[in-house]
Coordinates of C-alpha atoms in Angstrom, one line a residue:
Chain V
M116 CA 40.3 4.0 21.9
G117 CA 36.8 4.9 20.9
E118 CA 37.6 8.5 20.5
L119 CA 40.7 7.7 18.4
K120 CA 38.6 5.5 16.0
G121 CA 36.1 8.4 15.7
I122 CA 38.9 10.8 14.9
Y123 CA 40.2 8.4 12.3
A124 CA 36.7 8.1 10.8
L125 CA 36.5 11.9 10.3
W126 CA 40.0 12.1 8.9
Y127 CA 39.2 9.2 6.5
R128 CA 36.1 10.9 5.3
E129 CA 37.9 14.2 4.5
I130 CA 40.7 12.4 2.7
K131 CA 38.3 10.3 0.6
V132 CA 36.2 13.3 -0.3
F133 CA 39.3 15.4 -1.1
T134 CA 40.9 12.8 -3.4
R135 CA 37.6 12.0 -5.1
E136 CA 36.9 15.6 -6.0
R137 CA 39.6 15.9 -8.6
S138 CA 38.4 19.3 -9.7
R139 CA 39.1 20.6 -6.2
V140 CA 42.7 19.2 -6.2
I141 CA 43.4 20.6 -9.7
S142 CA 42.1 24.1 -9.0
S143 CA 44.0 24.2 -5.8
I144 CA 47.2 23.7 -7.9
I145 CA 46.2 25.8 -10.9
N146 CA 45.5 29.0 -8.8
P147 CA 49.0 29.2 -7.2
L148 CA 50.6 28.6 -10.6
L149 CA 48.6 31.5 -12.1
W150 CA 49.9 33.7 -9.3
F151 CA 53.4 32.5 -9.9
F152 CA 53.5 33.0 -13.6
I153 CA 51.3 36.0 -14.1
I154 CA 51.9 38.2 -11.0
G155 CA 55.4 36.8 -10.6
G156 CA 56.3 37.0 -14.3
G157 CA 54.6 40.4 -14.8
L158 CA 56.0 42.2 -11.8
G159 CA 59.2 40.2 -12.1
A160 CA 60.0 41.9 -15.4
S161 CA 60.8 45.0 -13.5
V162 CA 61.2 43.9 -9.8
S163 CA 64.0 41.8 -8.3
F164 CA 65.9 41.6 -5.0
G165 CA 69.6 41.4 -5.7
S166 CA 70.2 38.0 -7.3
I167 CA 66.7 36.8 -6.4
N168 CA 64.1 37.3 -9.1
Y169 CA 60.6 38.2 -8.1
Q170 CA 59.1 34.8 -9.0
T171 CA 61.5 33.1 -6.7
F172 CA 60.8 35.7 -4.1
I173 CA 57.0 35.1 -4.0
Y174 CA 57.2 31.3 -4.3
P175 CA 57.2 30.9 -0.4
G176 CA 54.4 33.4 -0.3
I177 CA 52.4 31.4 -2.8
L178 CA 52.9 28.2 -0.7
I179 CA 51.4 30.0 2.2
Q180 CA 48.6 31.5 0.1
T181 CA 47.6 28.0 -0.8
A182 CA 47.6 26.9 2.8
L183 CA 45.6 30.0 3.8
F184 CA 42.9 29.6 1.2
S185 CA 42.5 25.9 1.4
S186 CA 42.6 25.7 5.2
I187 CA 40.1 28.4 5.9
F188 CA 37.8 27.3 3.1
F189 CA 37.9 23.8 4.5
G190 CA 36.9 24.9 8.0
V191 CA 34.1 27.2 6.8
Y192 CA 32.8 24.2 4.8
I193 CA 31.3 22.7 7.9
V194 CA 28.4 25.1 7.3
W195 CA 27.5 22.9 4.5
D196 CA 27.7 19.8 6.7
K197 CA 25.4 21.6 9.1
K198 CA 23.0 22.5 6.2
I199 CA 22.6 18.9 5.2
D200 CA 22.2 16.7 8.2
F201 CA 25.6 15.0 8.1
M202 CA 26.8 17.2 11.0
K203 CA 24.0 15.8 13.1
E204 CA 25.0 12.3 12.3
V205 CA 28.4 13.0 13.6
L206 CA 27.3 15.0 16.6
V207 CA 24.8 12.3 17.7
A208 CA 27.5 9.6 17.8
P209 CA 28.8 8.8 21.2
M210 CA 32.1 10.7 20.9
N211 CA 32.9 14.1 22.4
R212 CA 33.1 17.3 20.5
T213 CA 36.8 17.9 21.1
S214 CA 37.5 14.7 19.2
I215 CA 35.2 15.8 16.4
F216 CA 37.2 19.1 16.3
V217 CA 40.5 17.2 16.2
G218 CA 39.3 14.9 13.5
K219 CA 38.3 17.9 11.4
I220 CA 41.6 19.6 11.9
L221 CA 43.6 16.5 11.0
G222 CA 41.4 16.0 7.9
G223 CA 41.7 19.7 6.8
S224 CA 45.4 19.9 7.4
T225 CA 46.1 16.7 5.6
D226 CA 44.3 18.1 2.5
T227 CA 46.4 21.2 2.6
L228 CA 49.6 19.3 3.2
I229 CA 48.9 17.2 0.0
Q230 CA 48.6 20.5 -2.0
I231 CA 51.8 21.9 -0.5
I232 CA 53.7 18.7 -1.3
I233 CA 52.5 19.0 -4.9
L234 CA 53.6 22.6 -5.1
L235 CA 57.0 21.7 -3.6
T236 CA 57.4 19.0 -6.2
I237 CA 56.6 21.6 -8.9
G238 CA 59.1 23.8 -7.2
V239 CA 61.8 21.2 -7.7
V240 CA 60.9 21.1 -11.4
F241 CA 61.1 24.9 -11.6
I242 CA 64.6 24.8 -10.1
A243 CA 65.7 22.0 -12.4
T244 CA 64.5 23.9 -15.5
G245 CA 65.9 27.3 -14.3
V246 CA 62.6 29.1 -13.8
M247 CA 63.6 29.7 -10.2
S248 CA 67.1 30.3 -9.0
G249 CA 68.6 31.0 -5.6
I250 CA 66.2 28.7 -3.8
N251 CA 67.9 26.4 -1.3
F252 CA 66.1 23.1 -1.6
N253 CA 67.5 20.3 0.5
F254 CA 66.1 17.7 2.9
F255 CA 66.4 20.1 5.9
T256 CA 64.9 23.2 4.3
I257 CA 62.0 21.2 2.8
F258 CA 61.4 19.6 6.1
V259 CA 61.4 22.9 8.0
T260 CA 59.0 24.4 5.3
I261 CA 56.6 21.5 5.7
V262 CA 56.6 21.8 9.5
F263 CA 56.1 25.6 9.4
L264 CA 53.3 25.2 6.9
Y265 CA 51.6 22.4 8.8
V266 CA 51.6 24.3 12.1
T267 CA 50.2 27.4 10.4
T268 CA 47.6 25.3 8.6
V269 CA 46.4 23.8 11.9
G270 CA 45.8 27.3 13.2
L271 CA 44.1 28.4 10.0
V272 CA 41.8 25.4 9.8
S273 CA 40.8 26.2 13.3
I274 CA 39.9 29.8 12.3
G275 CA 37.8 28.4 9.5
L276 CA 36.1 25.9 11.9
I277 CA 35.4 28.7 14.4
L278 CA 33.8 30.9 11.8
G279 CA 31.9 27.9 10.3
S280 CA 30.6 26.7 13.6
Q281 CA 29.1 30.2 14.2
M282 CA 27.6 30.6 10.8
E283 CA 24.1 29.4 10.0
S284 CA 24.2 29.5 6.2
P285 CA 26.7 29.6 3.4
E286 CA 25.9 33.2 2.5
G287 CA 28.7 34.4 4.8
F288 CA 31.3 32.8 2.5
Q289 CA 31.9 35.9 0.5
L290 CA 32.3 38.0 3.6
I291 CA 34.9 35.7 4.9
I292 CA 36.8 35.8 1.7
S293 CA 36.8 39.7 1.7
F294 CA 37.3 40.3 5.4
V295 CA 39.4 37.4 6.6
I296 CA 41.2 35.6 3.8
F297 CA 42.3 38.4 1.5
P298 CA 43.4 40.8 4.3
M299 CA 45.4 37.9 5.9
F300 CA 47.0 37.2 2.5
F301 CA 47.8 40.8 1.5
L302 CA 49.0 41.8 4.9
S303 CA 51.4 38.8 5.2
G304 CA 54.3 40.0 3.1
A305 CA 53.7 37.2 0.7
L306 CA 54.1 39.6 -2.2
F307 CA 56.6 42.1 -0.9
P308 CA 59.4 42.4 1.6
I309 CA 58.5 43.6 5.1
N310 CA 61.7 45.4 6.0
N311 CA 60.9 49.0 5.0
L312 CA 57.2 49.2 5.6
P313 CA 55.3 52.5 5.8
S314 CA 54.6 53.2 9.4
W315 CA 50.8 53.0 9.0
L316 CA 51.0 49.6 7.4
A317 CA 53.6 48.0 9.7
P318 CA 51.4 47.3 12.7
F319 CA 48.8 45.4 10.6
I320 CA 51.4 43.3 9.1
L321 CA 53.2 42.5 12.3
A322 CA 49.9 41.6 13.9
N323 CA 49.1 39.1 11.2
P324 CA 50.3 35.6 12.2
V325 CA 50.6 34.6 8.6
T326 CA 53.4 37.1 8.3
Y327 CA 55.6 35.0 10.5
A328 CA 54.9 31.9 8.5
V329 CA 55.9 33.7 5.3
D330 CA 59.0 35.1 7.0
G331 CA 60.1 31.8 8.3
V332 CA 59.6 29.9 5.1
R333 CA 61.2 32.6 3.0
G334 CA 64.1 32.8 5.4
V335 CA 64.8 29.1 5.1
L336 CA 64.3 28.7 1.4
I337 CA 65.9 31.9 0.0
G338 CA 67.6 33.5 2.9
I339 CA 65.5 36.7 3.0
S340 CA 63.9 37.3 6.4
R341 CA 63.2 39.9 9.0
F342 CA 63.0 37.7 12.1
S343 CA 64.9 34.7 13.3
L344 CA 63.6 31.2 12.4
V345 CA 63.0 30.4 16.0
Y346 CA 61.1 33.6 16.7
D347 CA 58.9 33.0 13.6
F348 CA 58.2 29.4 14.7
L349 CA 57.3 30.4 18.2
I350 CA 54.8 33.0 17.0
I351 CA 53.0 30.6 14.7
C352 CA 53.0 27.9 17.4
I353 CA 51.4 30.3 19.9
F354 CA 48.9 31.4 17.2
S355 CA 47.9 27.8 16.4
I356 CA 47.5 26.8 20.0
I357 CA 45.3 29.7 20.8
M358 CA 43.1 29.0 17.7
I359 CA 42.8 25.3 18.7
L360 CA 41.7 26.3 22.2
I361 CA 39.1 28.8 20.9
G362 CA 38.0 26.3 18.3
T363 CA 37.5 23.6 20.9
Y364 CA 35.4 26.0 22.9
A365 CA 33.4 27.1 19.8
F366 CA 32.7 23.5 18.9
K367 CA 31.4 22.7 22.4
K368 CA 29.0 25.7 22.2
M369 CA 28.0 25.0 18.6
K370 CA 24.3 24.9 18.0
I371 CA 22.7 23.1 15.2
Chain O
M202 CA 11.7 2.6 27.6
I203 CA 11.1 6.3 27.2
N204 CA 9.8 8.7 29.8
I205 CA 9.3 12.3 28.9
E206 CA 8.5 14.7 31.7
N207 CA 7.3 18.3 31.1
L208 CA 9.7 18.7 28.2
T209 CA 9.7 22.3 27.0
K210 CA 11.8 24.2 24.4
K211 CA 11.4 27.9 24.0
F212 CA 13.0 30.0 21.3
E213 CA 13.2 33.7 21.4
K214 CA 9.6 34.4 20.7
I215 CA 7.8 31.0 20.3
T216 CA 7.4 28.0 22.5
A217 CA 8.2 25.2 20.0
V218 CA 7.6 22.4 22.5
D219 CA 5.2 23.1 25.3
N220 CA 5.4 21.0 28.4
I221 CA 5.1 17.6 26.8
S222 CA 4.9 14.5 29.0
L223 CA 4.5 10.9 27.8
Q224 CA 5.6 7.3 28.2
I225 CA 6.6 5.0 25.4
K226 CA 6.9 1.2 26.0
E227 CA 9.6 -1.1 24.8
G228 CA 9.0 -2.5 21.4
E229 CA 6.3 0.1 20.5
I230 CA 6.1 2.0 17.3
F231 CA 5.1 5.4 18.5
G232 CA 4.1 8.3 16.2
L233 CA 4.3 12.0 16.7
L234 CA 1.8 13.3 14.3
G235 CA 1.2 16.9 13.5
P236 CA 1.6 19.6 10.8
N237 CA 5.0 21.1 9.9
G238 CA 6.1 23.5 12.6
A239 CA 4.2 21.7 15.3
G240 CA 7.4 20.9 17.3
K241 CA 7.9 17.3 16.3
T242 CA 11.5 17.6 15.0
T243 CA 12.5 19.9 18.0
T244 CA 11.2 17.2 20.3
L245 CA 13.2 14.6 18.5
L246 CA 16.4 16.7 18.6
M247 CA 16.0 17.1 22.3
L248 CA 15.4 13.4 22.9
T249 CA 18.5 12.7 20.8
T250 CA 20.6 15.1 22.9
L251 CA 21.2 17.5 20.0
K252 CA 19.3 20.4 21.4
P253 CA 19.1 21.1 25.2
P254 CA 15.6 21.5 26.5
T255 CA 14.6 24.8 28.1
S256 CA 13.0 22.9 31.0
G257 CA 11.8 19.4 31.8
T258 CA 13.7 16.3 30.8
A259 CA 13.4 12.7 29.5
T260 CA 14.9 9.4 30.1
I261 CA 15.7 6.9 27.3
N262 CA 16.7 3.4 28.2
N263 CA 16.8 4.7 31.8
F264 CA 19.4 7.3 31.0
D265 CA 18.7 11.0 31.4
I266 CA 19.1 13.1 28.3
I267 CA 20.6 16.0 30.2
K268 CA 22.8 14.2 32.7
Q269 CA 23.9 11.2 30.7
P270 CA 23.9 12.3 27.0
D271 CA 26.7 9.9 26.1
M272 CA 24.8 6.9 27.4
V273 CA 21.7 8.1 25.6
R274 CA 23.6 8.4 22.4
K275 CA 24.8 4.8 22.7
S276 CA 21.3 3.6 23.1
I277 CA 19.7 5.3 20.1
G278 CA 19.8 5.4 16.3
I279 CA 18.4 8.1 14.3
V280 CA 17.4 8.8 10.7
F281 CA 17.2 12.5 10.1
Q282 CA 14.8 14.3 7.9
D283 CA 17.4 15.8 5.6
P284 CA 20.0 13.6 3.9
S285 CA 22.8 12.9 6.3
S286 CA 24.9 10.5 4.3
D287 CA 28.0 11.7 2.5
E288 CA 27.2 11.5 -1.2
I289 CA 30.9 11.5 -2.2
L290 CA 31.3 8.3 -0.3
T291 CA 29.9 4.9 -1.3
G292 CA 27.1 3.3 0.7
Y293 CA 29.5 0.9 2.2
E294 CA 31.9 3.6 3.2
N295 CA 29.2 5.6 4.9
L296 CA 28.3 2.5 7.0
K297 CA 32.0 1.8 7.7
L298 CA 32.3 5.4 9.0
H299 CA 29.3 4.9 11.2
G300 CA 30.9 1.8 12.7
W301 CA 34.0 3.7 13.5
L302 CA 32.1 6.6 15.0
Y303 CA 30.3 4.1 17.3
D304 CA 33.6 2.3 18.1
M305 CA 32.5 -1.1 16.9
P306 CA 35.1 -3.9 16.7
D307 CA 36.2 -4.5 13.1
D308 CA 34.7 -8.0 12.6
L309 CA 31.4 -7.0 14.2
R310 CA 31.3 -3.9 12.1
E311 CA 31.7 -5.9 8.8
Q312 CA 29.2 -8.5 9.9
R313 CA 26.6 -5.8 10.8
I314 CA 27.2 -3.9 7.5
T315 CA 26.4 -7.1 5.6
E316 CA 23.4 -7.7 7.8
V317 CA 21.8 -4.2 7.4
L318 CA 22.6 -3.9 3.7
D319 CA 20.8 -7.2 3.2
L320 CA 17.9 -5.9 5.3
V321 CA 17.3 -2.9 3.1
D322 CA 18.2 -4.6 -0.1
L323 CA 21.2 -2.5 -1.0
T324 CA 23.9 -5.2 -1.0
D325 CA 24.4 -5.0 -4.8
R326 CA 24.7 -1.2 -4.8
K327 CA 27.0 -0.9 -1.8
D328 CA 30.0 0.2 -3.8
D329 CA 28.2 2.9 -5.7
L330 CA 28.6 6.5 -4.6
V331 CA 25.6 7.7 -2.7
K332 CA 25.4 10.5 -5.2
K333 CA 24.0 7.9 -7.7
Y334 CA 21.3 6.6 -5.3
S335 CA 17.7 7.6 -5.6
G336 CA 16.0 9.4 -2.8
G337 CA 14.4 6.2 -1.6
M338 CA 17.7 4.2 -1.7
R339 CA 19.4 7.0 0.2
R340 CA 16.7 6.9 2.9
R341 CA 17.1 3.1 3.1
L342 CA 20.8 3.4 3.5
E343 CA 20.3 5.9 6.3
L344 CA 17.8 3.5 7.9
A345 CA 20.4 0.7 7.7
R346 CA 23.0 3.0 9.2
G347 CA 20.7 3.9 12.1
L348 CA 20.4 0.2 12.9
M349 CA 23.9 -0.8 12.5
H350 CA 24.9 -0.4 16.2
H351 CA 21.7 -2.2 17.3
P352 CA 20.1 0.7 19.1
K353 CA 17.4 0.1 21.7
V354 CA 15.5 3.0 20.4
L355 CA 15.3 4.2 16.8
F356 CA 14.1 7.7 15.9
L357 CA 12.8 8.4 12.4
D358 CA 12.2 12.0 11.5
E359 CA 9.6 12.1 8.6
P360 CA 11.0 8.9 7.2
T361 CA 9.1 9.0 3.9
L362 CA 9.1 12.8 3.2
G363 CA 9.5 13.4 -0.5
L364 CA 9.5 9.8 -1.5
D365 CA 7.5 8.2 -4.3
P366 CA 4.7 5.8 -3.2
Q367 CA 6.7 2.6 -4.0
S368 CA 9.6 3.8 -1.8
R369 CA 7.3 4.7 1.0
E370 CA 5.8 1.2 0.9
Y371 CA 9.4 -0.2 1.1
I372 CA 10.3 1.9 4.1
W373 CA 7.1 1.0 5.9
T374 CA 7.8 -2.7 5.3
Y375 CA 11.3 -2.4 6.8
V376 CA 10.1 -0.5 9.8
E377 CA 7.4 -3.1 10.6
K378 CA 9.9 -5.9 10.1
L379 CA 12.3 -4.2 12.5
S380 CA 9.8 -3.7 15.1
K381 CA 8.7 -7.3 14.9
E382 CA 12.0 -9.1 14.5
K383 CA 14.3 -7.0 16.7
N384 CA 11.9 -5.6 19.2
I385 CA 13.3 -2.1 18.7
T386 CA 11.3 0.8 20.1
I387 CA 10.6 3.1 17.2
I388 CA 9.6 6.7 17.4
L389 CA 8.7 8.4 14.2
T390 CA 7.4 11.9 13.3
T391 CA 5.2 12.3 10.4
H392 CA 2.6 14.7 9.0
Y393 CA 1.2 11.9 6.8
M394 CA -2.0 10.5 8.3
D395 CA -1.9 7.3 6.2
E396 CA 1.7 6.6 7.5
A397 CA 0.7 7.1 11.1
D398 CA -2.3 5.0 10.7
K399 CA -0.5 2.1 9.0
L400 CA 2.6 2.0 11.2
C401 CA 2.0 3.3 14.7
D402 CA 0.8 1.2 17.6
R403 CA 0.1 4.5 19.4
L404 CA 0.5 8.1 18.5
A405 CA 0.4 11.5 19.9
I406 CA -1.2 14.3 17.9
I407 CA 0.9 17.4 18.3
D408 CA -0.2 20.9 17.5
S409 CA 1.6 24.2 18.3
G410 CA 4.0 22.3 20.6
K411 CA 1.3 20.7 22.7
I412 CA 0.0 17.1 22.8
V413 CA -3.6 17.3 21.8
V414 CA -4.4 13.6 22.3
I415 CA -2.7 10.2 22.7
G416 CA -4.0 6.8 21.7
S417 CA -3.9 4.0 19.2
P418 CA -5.1 5.0 15.7
K419 CA -8.0 2.6 16.1
K420 CA -9.1 4.0 19.4
L421 CA -8.7 7.6 18.3
K422 CA -10.9 7.0 15.3
K423 CA -13.4 5.1 17.4
D424 CA -13.5 7.8 20.0
L425 CA -15.0 10.2 17.5
G426 CA -18.2 8.2 18.0
G427 CA -19.4 7.6 14.5
D428 CA -18.9 7.8 10.8
I429 CA -18.2 10.8 8.8
I430 CA -20.8 12.3 6.5
R431 CA -19.2 14.8 4.1
I432 CA -21.7 17.1 2.5
K433 CA -21.3 19.7 -0.2
A434 CA -24.1 22.2 0.1
G435 CA -24.6 25.9 -0.2
K436 CA -25.9 26.5 3.4
L437 CA -26.4 24.4 6.5
N438 CA -28.8 24.9 9.3
I439 CA -26.2 24.1 11.9
D440 CA -28.4 24.9 14.9
A441 CA -31.0 22.4 13.8
L442 CA -28.4 19.8 13.2
K443 CA -26.8 20.3 16.5
K444 CA -30.1 19.4 18.2
L445 CA -29.8 15.9 16.9
T446 CA -28.3 13.7 19.6
Y447 CA -26.5 11.4 17.1
V448 CA -24.6 14.3 15.5
K449 CA -21.3 14.4 17.4
N450 CA -19.5 17.1 15.6
I451 CA -19.8 19.5 12.7
A452 CA -16.7 20.8 11.1
N453 CA -15.6 22.6 8.1
C454 CA -13.4 20.6 5.8
D455 CA -12.0 22.3 2.7
G456 CA -15.1 24.4 2.3
E457 CA -17.4 21.4 2.7
F458 CA -19.1 20.2 5.9
C459 CA -18.0 17.1 7.8
L460 CA -20.5 15.7 10.2
T461 CA -19.5 13.0 12.7
V462 CA -22.6 10.9 13.0
E463 CA -23.5 7.8 15.0
D464 CA -25.0 5.1 12.9
A465 CA -24.7 7.3 9.8
N466 CA -26.4 4.8 7.5
L467 CA -29.6 4.9 9.6
N468 CA -29.7 8.6 10.2
L469 CA -28.7 9.9 6.8
Q470 CA -32.3 10.3 5.7
E471 CA -33.2 12.6 8.6
I472 CA -30.1 14.7 8.2
L473 CA -30.7 15.3 4.5
G474 CA -34.2 16.2 5.3
I475 CA -33.0 19.0 7.5
I476 CA -30.4 20.2 5.1
G477 CA -32.5 20.2 2.0
K478 CA -30.7 20.5 -1.3
V479 CA -27.2 19.2 -1.4
D480 CA -24.7 19.0 -4.2
S481 CA -23.1 15.7 -3.0
V482 CA -22.9 13.4 0.0
E483 CA -20.3 10.9 1.0
I484 CA -20.3 8.5 4.0
R485 CA -17.1 7.0 5.2
T486 CA -15.4 5.6 8.2
P487 CA -13.3 8.2 10.0
T488 CA -9.6 8.6 9.2
L489 CA -6.9 10.2 11.3
D490 CA -7.5 13.4 9.3
D491 CA -10.9 13.5 10.9
V492 CA -9.4 12.9 14.3
F493 CA -7.0 15.8 13.8
L494 CA -9.9 18.0 12.5
H495 CA -11.9 17.0 15.5
Y496 CA -9.3 18.0 18.1
T497 CA -7.8 21.0 16.5
G498 CA -10.7 22.4 14.6
R499 CA -8.8 22.4 11.3
G500 CA -7.4 20.0 8.8
I501 CA -3.7 19.2 8.9
R502 CA -3.2 20.6 5.5
E503 CA -4.8 23.9 6.2
S504 CA -2.5 24.4 9.1
S505 CA 0.4 23.9 6.8
P506 CA -0.3 24.2 3.1
E507 CA 2.4 21.6 2.6
G508 CA 4.5 24.2 4.3
G509 CA 7.9 22.8 5.1
W510 CA 8.8 21.5 1.8
A511 CA 7.7 24.3 -0.5
E512 CA 9.1 26.8 1.9
K513 CA 12.4 25.0 2.2
A514 CA 12.7 24.6 -1.6
M515 CA 12.2 28.4 -2.0
H516 CA 14.6 29.0 0.7
M517 CA 17.2 26.8 -0.9
R518 CA 16.8 28.3 -4.3
S519 CA 17.3 31.8 -3.0
K520 CA 20.7 30.8 -1.6

């Protein structure tokens, strides 16, 4: 009971902070839209996949990009909590570190989920206005998309928390963007199909768990995929479970 | 209430806390006084279970900090040196969060929030974001939070660092009130001599991780054995002065000379006779500064030219 209340407290804090920082919410929506219109529109002028235009093709990728950036940033943000003494206030409370980790994951994944739902809503508008076509939006596909993204997000928040728990100061942020977030994004097939990859590139893409999230969501929404839905889902579940386990361990060992 | 045995913390190269042992009684206000970097905060972090000691241990409220960290955490409250409230939440929300983290029943939590807000006079600002609080208000809020779960022992790490004089007075008043009314054992670290003198029942002077001396401020000052004569002069015949039995100590303070002298009023004439020409003379009763000087051979400010803060500020800016 006590642990649950503590987890709730941490979740509550994240949600309050997230909803109060309007600028964060707005920029988290603007960025994907820039990708959608500028990259999607620019490349889309000469690239399409059968009846699917390029903007529609990258829409699932952009959903995942949002999850990727927002989750990992959220996790790494605990460096800041460590910098001010807020982290100590939490760690000195009589609750165990696994619960603190769980509270953080729930908080971060809820933040991301809110952004995803906003983007899905915008997607509905795009379909209604004809900006996107060939997307199969119904109760089932949206539900599957959300489940896929949520499971992926949990794993990604864990990655962020693992990195954040080992870092001592926010200087490493830039490194994480360059060496973790961007590679995971570019190597995920969010922007291109992964069926006919050059042989040097394929292993990197197949080793990236985010690839399977993109593949699953794109398969469900527009019917283009390389693997089966179940296979994709299995991979991201395994990925997230492993990350949670490593994260729990990293939190237990975390020094302040 | 607190029993520290041979507590030691070594980092790669330095020994931050070196074999500290001491006992603190229930209801006492106990001070750890020393320059920045003396090991005060590290000691506090070990006692509050946030850092594991390299060797030695301590019990708090009869619970061992290594074997029973959860029980220790339930028994203590702490106000950290750096801000530890969330500034995007309101004062009230910060307290509510704390109540949840400590698993307090809802009605008790609300009752305590009202009680502690009243104690630190923040009731009418409780729904403002902490961002809008002044440094002093923020510290008061954190003090209130540290008390909410009625800890047996309250730790205060440099409770008035960086605060204006009025806010310092406020904090001091609250701390004294707490100790009297609630019989909470309070342990505070400080590098302010006036703060230690005013608040503490007993204190330990810490330098380079070691306890130099323990006692009540009054006793420590009395033990020096006299008043302080501070003399500004070009040169001092130290050997001649040392022969005088009533001169207990001669030290260098900020380029001037500080003599600890028994019955200074009576003996001043003879001392001045030996010294000859002086630029200025001042007689005063000893302060804790003099105690620190006496035991460590240097002033507390020399050992840290207001170190921590300036350093930290520079550090922060470069980030």
